[in-house]
Amino acid sequence: MPNLFYEVVNSRRTVRDFLPDPVPTEVLERCIDAACKAPSSSNLQPWEFVWIENSQKREVANHICLDQGPVKTAPVLLAVVTHWTHWKRNRNEILRVFESRGSVRTSTRKYYTRIIPLIYTNGPFNLLGFWKPWVGRILSLVRPMPSLQTKSDVRVMAHKSTALAAATLMLALRAEGFDSCPMEGFDPWRAKKLLNLGSQSEVCMFLAVGKRSAKGLWWERILMPRTWTFRKI
Ligand SMILES: Cc1cc2nc3c(=O)[nH]c(=O)nc-3n(C[C@H](O)[C@H](O)[C@H](O)COP(=O)(O)O)c2cc1C
């Protein structure tokens, strides 16, 4: 299908060697603005993009990324961070915006002030986190129940949304004529320290960004057969 969207999707590849050409700040900002339009659980947008611009920090970050090939040549390195305690701040912002637009529906207010805290909090010493899954599981025997999240479920939930934003960012970069390499091959403890992250935040992935060199693609794309990836019931 001759369509710009498919052109972008088909030409986005993981690039492991980059040209030295810089990535203009305005291009990066446009791509990050696009990434922030990715869908997120309850619209809570748990992500943050950190450009590791300082050359000393960049050297440390390269090492944290295990000195993989892509970080050695990429003009830009971004950390895609997920914060699973930002839900309260972001929930308040959503309610503030709704209010500034007129009024907040009762069901929306109830969702953000009662249901969301129930999903995201687990009480002191994670006490609720122990009971919540059992309550959910038992109720699910009699009626459909969303998962009452434990601490690790909340973490997964935040990473899911953040990864969608990262995917959108990679496609936006491609649409601008740039390339990227997502990396989860890195030291998570050192990454936290470099970025000064608290215990409720983590690097979801690093993204090396730039223009692909002639050695950028290591192989032709390999895809699983469609019968493994799509079915009807
Ligand atoms: C979450 C995630 C982590 C990845 N980590 C690495 C990595 O640490 N190093 C690397 O070279 N590629 C990494 N990749 C790139 C994958 O190997 C690549 O996406 C896959 O081989 C498919 O190739 P394509 O993106 O060119 O279609 C990662 C991709 C994803 C989505």
PDB file of C-alpha atoms and ligand atoms in Angstrom:
ATOM      1  CA  MET A   1       0.000   0.000   0.000  1.00  0.00           C
ATOM      2  CA  PRO A   2       1.641   3.305  -1.057  1.00  0.00           C
ATOM      3  CA  ASN A   3       1.260   5.142   2.212  1.00  0.00           C
ATOM      4  CA  LEU A   4       3.699   7.315   4.148  1.00  0.00           C
ATOM      5  CA  PHE A   5       2.958   5.486   7.403  1.00  0.00           C
ATOM      6  CA  TYR A   6       4.006   2.106   5.957  1.00  0.00           C
ATOM      7  CA  GLU A   7       7.072   3.695   4.367  1.00  0.00           C
ATOM      8  CA  VAL A   8       8.157   4.887   7.809  1.00  0.00           C
ATOM      9  CA  VAL A   9       7.358   1.544   9.479  1.00  0.00           C
ATOM     10  CA  ASN A  10       9.139  -0.456   6.796  1.00  0.00           C
ATOM     11  CA  SER A  11      12.263   1.699   6.755  1.00  0.00           C
ATOM     12  CA  ARG A  12      12.669   1.873  10.541  1.00  0.00           C
ATOM     13  CA  ARG A  13      15.401  -0.527  11.441  1.00  0.00           C
ATOM     14  CA  THR A  14      17.698  -1.018  14.395  1.00  0.00           C
ATOM     15  CA  VAL A  15      20.824   0.838  13.298  1.00  0.00           C
ATOM     16  CA  ARG A  16      24.133  -0.098  14.865  1.00  0.00           C
ATOM     17  CA  ASP A  17      26.531   2.312  13.164  1.00  0.00           C
ATOM     18  CA  PHE A  18      25.871   6.015  12.681  1.00  0.00           C
ATOM     19  CA  LEU A  19      27.255   8.938  10.658  1.00  0.00           C
ATOM     20  CA  PRO A  20      28.652  11.833  12.709  1.00  0.00           C
ATOM     21  CA  ASP A  21      25.884  14.193  11.390  1.00  0.00           C
ATOM     22  CA  PRO A  22      24.249  15.929  14.357  1.00  0.00           C
ATOM     23  CA  VAL A  23      20.549  15.616  15.166  1.00  0.00           C
ATOM     24  CA  PRO A  24      19.056  19.147  15.326  1.00  0.00           C
ATOM     25  CA  THR A  25      17.467  19.942  18.702  1.00  0.00           C
ATOM     26  CA  GLU A  26      14.224  21.028  17.021  1.00  0.00           C
ATOM     27  CA  VAL A  27      13.973  17.631  15.284  1.00  0.00           C
ATOM     28  CA  LEU A  28      14.477  15.835  18.592  1.00  0.00           C
ATOM     29  CA  GLU A  29      11.897  18.049  20.270  1.00  0.00           C
ATOM     30  CA  ARG A  30       9.344  17.406  17.509  1.00  0.00           C
ATOM     31  CA  CYS A  31       9.924  13.648  17.791  1.00  0.00           C
ATOM     32  CA  ILE A  32       9.603  13.726  21.575  1.00  0.00           C
ATOM     33  CA  ASP A  33       6.372  15.737  21.267  1.00  0.00           C
ATOM     34  CA  ALA A  34       5.097  12.997  18.919  1.00  0.00           C
ATOM     35  CA  ALA A  35       6.225  10.269  21.348  1.00  0.00           C
ATOM     36  CA  CYS A  36       4.294  11.965  24.142  1.00  0.00           C
ATOM     37  CA  LYS A  37       1.109  11.450  22.094  1.00  0.00           C
ATOM     38  CA  ALA A  38       1.477   7.662  22.491  1.00  0.00           C
ATOM     39  CA  PRO A  39      -1.373   5.961  24.313  1.00  0.00           C
ATOM     40  CA  SER A  40      -0.784   5.294  28.002  1.00  0.00           C
ATOM     41  CA  SER A  41      -2.638   3.438  30.709  1.00  0.00           C
ATOM     42  CA  SER A  42      -5.310   5.822  32.095  1.00  0.00           C
ATOM     43  CA  ASN A  43      -3.517   8.575  30.139  1.00  0.00           C
ATOM     44  CA  LEU A  44      -1.014   8.789  33.006  1.00  0.00           C
ATOM     45  CA  GLN A  45       2.024   9.225  30.703  1.00  0.00           C
ATOM     46  CA  PRO A  46       4.631   7.721  33.064  1.00  0.00           C
ATOM     47  CA  TRP A  47       7.598   8.517  30.803  1.00  0.00           C
ATOM     48  CA  GLU A  48      10.495  10.921  30.632  1.00  0.00           C
ATOM     49  CA  PHE A  49      13.131  11.267  27.897  1.00  0.00           C
ATOM     50  CA  VAL A  50      16.613  12.268  29.011  1.00  0.00           C
ATOM     51  CA  TRP A  51      19.153  13.486  26.460  1.00  0.00           C
ATOM     52  CA  ILE A  52      22.623  12.647  27.756  1.00  0.00           C
ATOM     53  CA  GLU A  53      24.315  15.644  26.192  1.00  0.00           C
ATOM     54  CA  ASN A  54      27.153  16.317  28.641  1.00  0.00           C
ATOM     55  CA  SER A  55      30.289  14.679  27.196  1.00  0.00           C
ATOM     56  CA  GLN A  56      31.557  13.287  30.519  1.00  0.00           C
ATOM     57  CA  LYS A  57      28.139  11.846  31.366  1.00  0.00           C
ATOM     58  CA  ARG A  58      27.895  10.500  27.823  1.00  0.00           C
ATOM     59  CA  GLU A  59      31.150   8.616  28.270  1.00  0.00           C
ATOM     60  CA  VAL A  60      29.820   7.064  31.485  1.00  0.00           C
ATOM     61  CA  ALA A  61      26.502   6.270  29.762  1.00  0.00           C
ATOM     62  CA  ASN A  62      28.299   4.553  26.872  1.00  0.00           C
ATOM     63  CA  HIS A  63      30.028   2.337  29.393  1.00  0.00           C
ATOM     64  CA  ILE A  64      26.700   1.684  31.185  1.00  0.00           C
ATOM     65  CA  CYS A  65      25.353   0.566  27.786  1.00  0.00           C
ATOM     66  CA  LEU A  66      28.182  -1.984  27.798  1.00  0.00           C
ATOM     67  CA  ASP A  67      30.043   0.041  25.130  1.00  0.00           C
ATOM     68  CA  GLN A  68      27.805  -1.539  22.506  1.00  0.00           C
ATOM     69  CA  GLY A  69      28.605  -0.610  18.885  1.00  0.00           C
ATOM     70  CA  PRO A  70      25.675   1.831  18.418  1.00  0.00           C
ATOM     71  CA  VAL A  71      26.600   4.068  21.387  1.00  0.00           C
ATOM     72  CA  LYS A  72      30.145   4.458  20.113  1.00  0.00           C
ATOM     73  CA  THR A  73      29.021   6.273  16.953  1.00  0.00           C
ATOM     74  CA  ALA A  74      25.557   7.713  17.708  1.00  0.00           C
ATOM     75  CA  PRO A  75      25.596  11.526  17.943  1.00  0.00           C
ATOM     76  CA  VAL A  76      22.702  11.410  20.427  1.00  0.00           C
ATOM     77  CA  LEU A  77      21.962   9.072  23.314  1.00  0.00           C
ATOM     78  CA  LEU A  78      18.587   9.201  25.039  1.00  0.00           C
ATOM     79  CA  ALA A  79      17.453   7.403  28.163  1.00  0.00           C
ATOM     80  CA  VAL A  80      13.765   6.521  28.089  1.00  0.00           C
ATOM     81  CA  VAL A  81      12.755   6.557  31.742  1.00  0.00           C
ATOM     82  CA  THR A  82       9.611   5.233  33.397  1.00  0.00           C
ATOM     83  CA  HIS A  83       8.377   6.707  36.692  1.00  0.00           C
ATOM     84  CA  TRP A  84       5.693   4.668  38.404  1.00  0.00           C
ATOM     85  CA  THR A  85       4.997   7.202  41.146  1.00  0.00           C
ATOM     86  CA  HIS A  86       4.251  10.093  38.802  1.00  0.00           C
ATOM     87  CA  TRP A  87       0.646   8.900  38.577  1.00  0.00           C
ATOM     88  CA  LYS A  88      -0.453  11.276  41.366  1.00  0.00           C
ATOM     89  CA  ARG A  89       1.136  14.384  39.822  1.00  0.00           C
ATOM     90  CA  ASN A  90      -0.121  13.454  36.352  1.00  0.00           C
ATOM     91  CA  ARG A  91      -3.596  12.519  37.607  1.00  0.00           C
ATOM     92  CA  ASN A  92      -3.839  15.977  39.220  1.00  0.00           C
ATOM     93  CA  GLU A  93      -2.770  17.594  35.950  1.00  0.00           C
ATOM     94  CA  ILE A  94      -5.453  15.660  34.020  1.00  0.00           C
ATOM     95  CA  LEU A  95      -8.128  16.830  36.486  1.00  0.00           C
ATOM     96  CA  ARG A  96      -6.782  20.407  36.359  1.00  0.00           C
ATOM     97  CA  VAL A  97      -6.990  20.441  32.547  1.00  0.00           C
ATOM     98  CA  PHE A  98     -10.509  18.970  32.561  1.00  0.00           C
ATOM     99  CA  GLU A  99     -11.551  21.664  35.061  1.00  0.00           C
ATOM    100  CA  SER A 100      -9.951  24.435  33.007  1.00  0.00           C
ATOM    101  CA  ARG A 101     -12.029  23.236  30.042  1.00  0.00           C
ATOM    102  CA  GLY A 102     -15.282  23.536  31.954  1.00  0.00           C
ATOM    103  CA  SER A 103     -16.288  20.665  34.117  1.00  0.00           C
ATOM    104  CA  VAL A 104     -15.178  17.139  35.034  1.00  0.00           C
ATOM    105  CA  ARG A 105     -17.687  14.316  34.578  1.00  0.00           C
ATOM    106  CA  THR A 106     -18.572  12.660  37.898  1.00  0.00           C
ATOM    107  CA  SER A 107     -17.484   9.277  36.538  1.00  0.00           C
ATOM    108  CA  THR A 108     -14.119  10.708  35.404  1.00  0.00           C
ATOM    109  CA  ARG A 109     -13.480  12.386  38.757  1.00  0.00           C
ATOM    110  CA  LYS A 110     -14.402   9.166  40.568  1.00  0.00           C
ATOM    111  CA  TYR A 111     -12.093   7.172  38.298  1.00  0.00           C
ATOM    112  CA  TYR A 112      -9.092   9.427  38.926  1.00  0.00           C
ATOM    113  CA  THR A 113      -9.686  10.076  42.620  1.00  0.00           C
ATOM    114  CA  ARG A 114     -10.887   6.628  43.784  1.00  0.00           C
ATOM    115  CA  ILE A 115     -10.092   3.872  41.287  1.00  0.00           C
ATOM    116  CA  ILE A 116      -6.624   5.049  40.228  1.00  0.00           C
ATOM    117  CA  PRO A 117      -5.301   5.307  43.827  1.00  0.00           C
ATOM    118  CA  LEU A 118      -6.694   1.829  44.454  1.00  0.00           C
ATOM    119  CA  ILE A 119      -4.811   0.497  41.449  1.00  0.00           C
ATOM    120  CA  TYR A 120      -1.549   2.340  42.128  1.00  0.00           C
ATOM    121  CA  THR A 121      -1.131   2.132  45.910  1.00  0.00           C
ATOM    122  CA  ASN A 122      -0.309  -0.832  48.076  1.00  0.00           C
ATOM    123  CA  GLY A 123      -0.212   0.704  51.537  1.00  0.00           C
ATOM    124  CA  PRO A 124       2.588   0.703  54.113  1.00  0.00           C
ATOM    125  CA  PHE A 125       5.010  -2.247  53.849  1.00  0.00           C
ATOM    126  CA  ASN A 126       3.190  -3.252  50.647  1.00  0.00           C
ATOM    127  CA  LEU A 127       0.499  -4.835  52.873  1.00  0.00           C
ATOM    128  CA  LEU A 128      -2.318  -4.257  50.394  1.00  0.00           C
ATOM    129  CA  GLY A 129      -0.075  -5.572  47.626  1.00  0.00           C
ATOM    130  CA  PHE A 130      -0.242  -8.967  49.279  1.00  0.00           C
ATOM    131  CA  TRP A 131      -4.060  -9.099  49.456  1.00  0.00           C
ATOM    132  CA  LYS A 132      -5.083  -7.215  46.341  1.00  0.00           C
ATOM    133  CA  PRO A 133      -4.298  -9.992  43.814  1.00  0.00           C
ATOM    134  CA  TRP A 134      -6.243 -12.541  45.888  1.00  0.00           C
ATOM    135  CA  VAL A 135      -9.265 -10.272  46.220  1.00  0.00           C
ATOM    136  CA  GLY A 136      -9.167  -9.668  42.474  1.00  0.00           C
ATOM    137  CA  ARG A 137      -8.735 -13.351  41.670  1.00  0.00           C
ATOM    138  CA  ILE A 138     -11.663 -14.430  43.884  1.00  0.00           C
ATOM    139  CA  LEU A 139     -14.001 -11.723  42.570  1.00  0.00           C
ATOM    140  CA  SER A 140     -13.014 -12.704  39.034  1.00  0.00           C
ATOM    141  CA  LEU A 141     -14.659 -16.107  39.628  1.00  0.00           C
ATOM    142  CA  VAL A 142     -18.033 -14.371  39.737  1.00  0.00           C
ATOM    143  CA  ARG A 143     -17.564 -11.253  37.584  1.00  0.00           C
ATOM    144  CA  PRO A 144     -14.949  -9.833  35.179  1.00  0.00           C
ATOM    145  CA  MET A 145     -12.352  -7.982  37.247  1.00  0.00           C
ATOM    146  CA  PRO A 146      -9.470  -5.786  36.167  1.00  0.00           C
ATOM    147  CA  SER A 147      -6.258  -6.856  37.842  1.00  0.00           C
ATOM    148  CA  LEU A 148      -5.838  -5.160  41.225  1.00  0.00           C
ATOM    149  CA  GLN A 149      -2.228  -4.273  40.789  1.00  0.00           C
ATOM    150  CA  THR A 150       0.635  -5.337  42.996  1.00  0.00           C
ATOM    151  CA  LYS A 151       3.782  -3.242  43.141  1.00  0.00           C
ATOM    152  CA  SER A 152       5.398  -5.269  40.378  1.00  0.00           C
ATOM    153  CA  ASP A 153       2.227  -5.085  38.241  1.00  0.00           C
ATOM    154  CA  VAL A 154       2.339  -1.285  38.539  1.00  0.00           C
ATOM    155  CA  ARG A 155       5.946  -1.398  37.389  1.00  0.00           C
ATOM    156  CA  VAL A 156       5.015  -3.527  34.366  1.00  0.00           C
ATOM    157  CA  MET A 157       2.106  -1.209  33.593  1.00  0.00           C
ATOM    158  CA  ALA A 158       4.396   1.851  33.596  1.00  0.00           C
ATOM    159  CA  HIS A 159       6.980   0.092  31.405  1.00  0.00           C
ATOM    160  CA  LYS A 160       4.286  -0.965  28.900  1.00  0.00           C
ATOM    161  CA  SER A 161       3.138   2.610  28.333  1.00  0.00           C
ATOM    162  CA  THR A 162       6.712   3.909  28.261  1.00  0.00           C
ATOM    163  CA  ALA A 163       7.713   1.335  25.643  1.00  0.00           C
ATOM    164  CA  LEU A 164       4.829   2.509  23.441  1.00  0.00           C
ATOM    165  CA  ALA A 165       6.166   6.059  23.702  1.00  0.00           C
ATOM    166  CA  ALA A 166       9.650   4.789  22.813  1.00  0.00           C
ATOM    167  CA  ALA A 167       8.238   2.977  19.744  1.00  0.00           C
ATOM    168  CA  THR A 168       6.438   6.149  18.665  1.00  0.00           C
ATOM    169  CA  LEU A 169       9.676   8.103  19.129  1.00  0.00           C
ATOM    170  CA  MET A 170      11.605   5.665  16.907  1.00  0.00           C
ATOM    171  CA  LEU A 171       8.967   6.000  14.171  1.00  0.00           C
ATOM    172  CA  ALA A 172       8.923   9.797  14.472  1.00  0.00           C
ATOM    173  CA  LEU A 173      12.722   9.857  14.132  1.00  0.00           C
ATOM    174  CA  ARG A 174      12.442   7.729  11.014  1.00  0.00           C
ATOM    175  CA  ALA A 175       9.793  10.061   9.584  1.00  0.00           C
ATOM    176  CA  GLU A 176      12.338  12.887  10.082  1.00  0.00           C
ATOM    177  CA  GLY A 177      15.015  10.869   8.210  1.00  0.00           C
ATOM    178  CA  PHE A 178      16.881   9.726  11.340  1.00  0.00           C
ATOM    179  CA  ASP A 179      17.530   6.284  12.815  1.00  0.00           C
ATOM    180  CA  SER A 180      17.736   4.690  16.228  1.00  0.00           C
ATOM    181  CA  CYS A 181      18.867   1.663  18.154  1.00  0.00           C
ATOM    182  CA  PRO A 182      16.808   0.664  21.202  1.00  0.00           C
ATOM    183  CA  MET A 183      18.916  -0.960  23.910  1.00  0.00           C
ATOM    184  CA  GLU A 184      18.025  -2.877  27.011  1.00  0.00           C
ATOM    185  CA  GLY A 185      21.531  -4.239  27.193  1.00  0.00           C
ATOM    186  CA  PHE A 186      22.726  -1.884  29.953  1.00  0.00           C
ATOM    187  CA  ASP A 187      23.536  -1.866  33.654  1.00  0.00           C
ATOM    188  CA  PRO A 188      20.266  -0.772  35.358  1.00  0.00           C
ATOM    189  CA  TRP A 189      21.879   0.112  38.713  1.00  0.00           C
ATOM    190  CA  ARG A 190      24.523   2.381  37.200  1.00  0.00           C
ATOM    191  CA  ALA A 191      21.915   3.887  34.867  1.00  0.00           C
ATOM    192  CA  LYS A 192      19.770   4.840  37.879  1.00  0.00           C
ATOM    193  CA  LYS A 193      22.749   6.443  39.548  1.00  0.00           C
ATOM    194  CA  LEU A 194      23.783   8.416  36.453  1.00  0.00           C
ATOM    195  CA  LEU A 195      20.267   9.773  35.959  1.00  0.00           C
ATOM    196  CA  ASN A 196      19.701  10.324  39.671  1.00  0.00           C
ATOM    197  CA  LEU A 197      16.532   8.203  39.718  1.00  0.00           C
ATOM    198  CA  GLY A 198      14.665   7.191  42.867  1.00  0.00           C
ATOM    199  CA  SER A 199      13.539   3.689  43.771  1.00  0.00           C
ATOM    200  CA  GLN A 200      10.248   4.094  41.862  1.00  0.00           C
ATOM    201  CA  SER A 201      11.830   5.023  38.532  1.00  0.00           C
ATOM    202  CA  GLU A 202      13.818   3.015  36.017  1.00  0.00           C
ATOM    203  CA  VAL A 203      15.378   3.275  32.595  1.00  0.00           C
ATOM    204  CA  CYS A 204      13.020   1.413  30.252  1.00  0.00           C
ATOM    205  CA  MET A 205      15.574   1.483  27.439  1.00  0.00           C
ATOM    206  CA  PHE A 206      18.316   3.638  25.967  1.00  0.00           C
ATOM    207  CA  LEU A 207      18.000   4.928  22.415  1.00  0.00           C
ATOM    208  CA  ALA A 208      21.046   5.650  20.279  1.00  0.00           C
ATOM    209  CA  VAL A 209      19.982   8.187  17.646  1.00  0.00           C
ATOM    210  CA  GLY A 210      21.510   9.531  14.443  1.00  0.00           C
ATOM    211  CA  LYS A 211      21.725   8.885  10.696  1.00  0.00           C
ATOM    212  CA  ARG A 212      22.575   5.384   9.564  1.00  0.00           C
ATOM    213  CA  SER A 213      25.997   4.784   7.978  1.00  0.00           C
ATOM    214  CA  ALA A 214      26.606   2.272   5.174  1.00  0.00           C
ATOM    215  CA  LYS A 215      27.496  -0.270   7.919  1.00  0.00           C
ATOM    216  CA  GLY A 216      24.386   0.580   9.986  1.00  0.00           C
ATOM    217  CA  LEU A 217      22.245  -2.462   9.146  1.00  0.00           C
ATOM    218  CA  TRP A 218      23.622  -5.786  10.225  1.00  0.00           C
ATOM    219  CA  TRP A 219      21.132  -7.984   8.367  1.00  0.00           C
ATOM    220  CA  GLU A 220      17.897  -8.035   6.394  1.00  0.00           C
ATOM    221  CA  ARG A 221      14.786  -7.924   8.544  1.00  0.00           C
ATOM    222  CA  ILE A 222      13.673 -11.352   9.881  1.00  0.00           C
ATOM    223  CA  LEU A 223       9.959 -11.796  10.624  1.00  0.00           C
ATOM    224  CA  MET A 224       8.074 -14.692  12.223  1.00  0.00           C
ATOM    225  CA  PRO A 225       5.377 -16.323  10.049  1.00  0.00           C
ATOM    226  CA  ARG A 226       2.007 -14.596  10.354  1.00  0.00           C
ATOM    227  CA  THR A 227       0.366 -17.816  11.633  1.00  0.00           C
ATOM    228  CA  TRP A 228       2.544 -17.466  14.766  1.00  0.00           C
ATOM    229  CA  THR A 229       1.657 -13.846  15.360  1.00  0.00           C
ATOM    230  CA  PHE A 230      -2.048 -13.535  14.500  1.00  0.00           C
ATOM    231  CA  ARG A 231      -5.047 -15.768  15.056  1.00  0.00           C
ATOM    232  CA  LYS A 232      -8.807 -15.618  15.314  1.00  0.00           C
ATOM    233  CA  ILE A 233     -10.917 -17.383  17.902  1.00  0.00           C
TER     234      ILE A 233
HETATM  235  C1  LIG B   1      13.306  -3.545  24.191  1.00  0.00           C
HETATM  236  C2  LIG B   1      14.389  -3.743  23.175  1.00  0.00           C
HETATM  237  C3  LIG B   1      15.686  -3.933  23.572  1.00  0.00           C
HETATM  238  C4  LIG B   1      16.719  -4.063  22.643  1.00  0.00           C
HETATM  239  N1  LIG B   1      18.012  -4.138  23.077  1.00  0.00           N
HETATM  240  C5  LIG B   1      19.015  -4.117  22.171  1.00  0.00           C
HETATM  241  C6  LIG B   1      20.361  -4.012  22.597  1.00  0.00           C
HETATM  242  O1  LIG B   1      20.668  -3.929  23.793  1.00  0.00           O
HETATM  243  N2  LIG B   1      21.325  -3.995  21.647  1.00  0.00           N
HETATM  244  C7  LIG B   1      21.035  -4.048  20.308  1.00  0.00           C
HETATM  245  O2  LIG B   1      21.976  -4.004  19.509  1.00  0.00           O
HETATM  246  N3  LIG B   1      19.758  -4.141  19.884  1.00  0.00           N
HETATM  247  C8  LIG B   1      18.746  -4.158  20.773  1.00  0.00           C
HETATM  248  N4  LIG B   1      17.442  -4.200  20.342  1.00  0.00           N
HETATM  249  C9  LIG B   1      17.147  -4.204  18.906  1.00  0.00           C
HETATM  250  C10 LIG B   1      16.577  -5.544  18.441  1.00  0.00           C
HETATM  251  O3  LIG B   1      17.605  -6.493  18.385  1.00  0.00           O
HETATM  252  C11 LIG B   1      15.925  -5.311  17.080  1.00  0.00           C
HETATM  253  O4  LIG B   1      14.806  -4.487  17.253  1.00  0.00           O
HETATM  254  C12 LIG B   1      15.480  -6.621  16.422  1.00  0.00           C
HETATM  255  O5  LIG B   1      16.586  -7.412  16.104  1.00  0.00           O
HETATM  256  C13 LIG B   1      14.662  -6.388  15.161  1.00  0.00           C
HETATM  257  O6  LIG B   1      15.390  -5.623  14.227  1.00  0.00           O
HETATM  258  P1  LIG B   1      14.783  -4.278  13.586  1.00  0.00           P
HETATM  259  O7  LIG B   1      14.503  -3.326  14.732  1.00  0.00           O
HETATM  260  O8  LIG B   1      15.841  -3.759  12.652  1.00  0.00           O
HETATM  261  O9  LIG B   1      13.523  -4.644  12.882  1.00  0.00           O
HETATM  262  C14 LIG B   1      16.419  -4.080  21.266  1.00  0.00           C
HETATM  263  C15 LIG B   1      15.080  -3.918  20.863  1.00  0.00           C
HETATM  264  C16 LIG B   1      14.081  -3.730  21.797  1.00  0.00           C
HETATM  265  C17 LIG B   1      12.676  -3.500  21.334  1.00  0.00           C
END
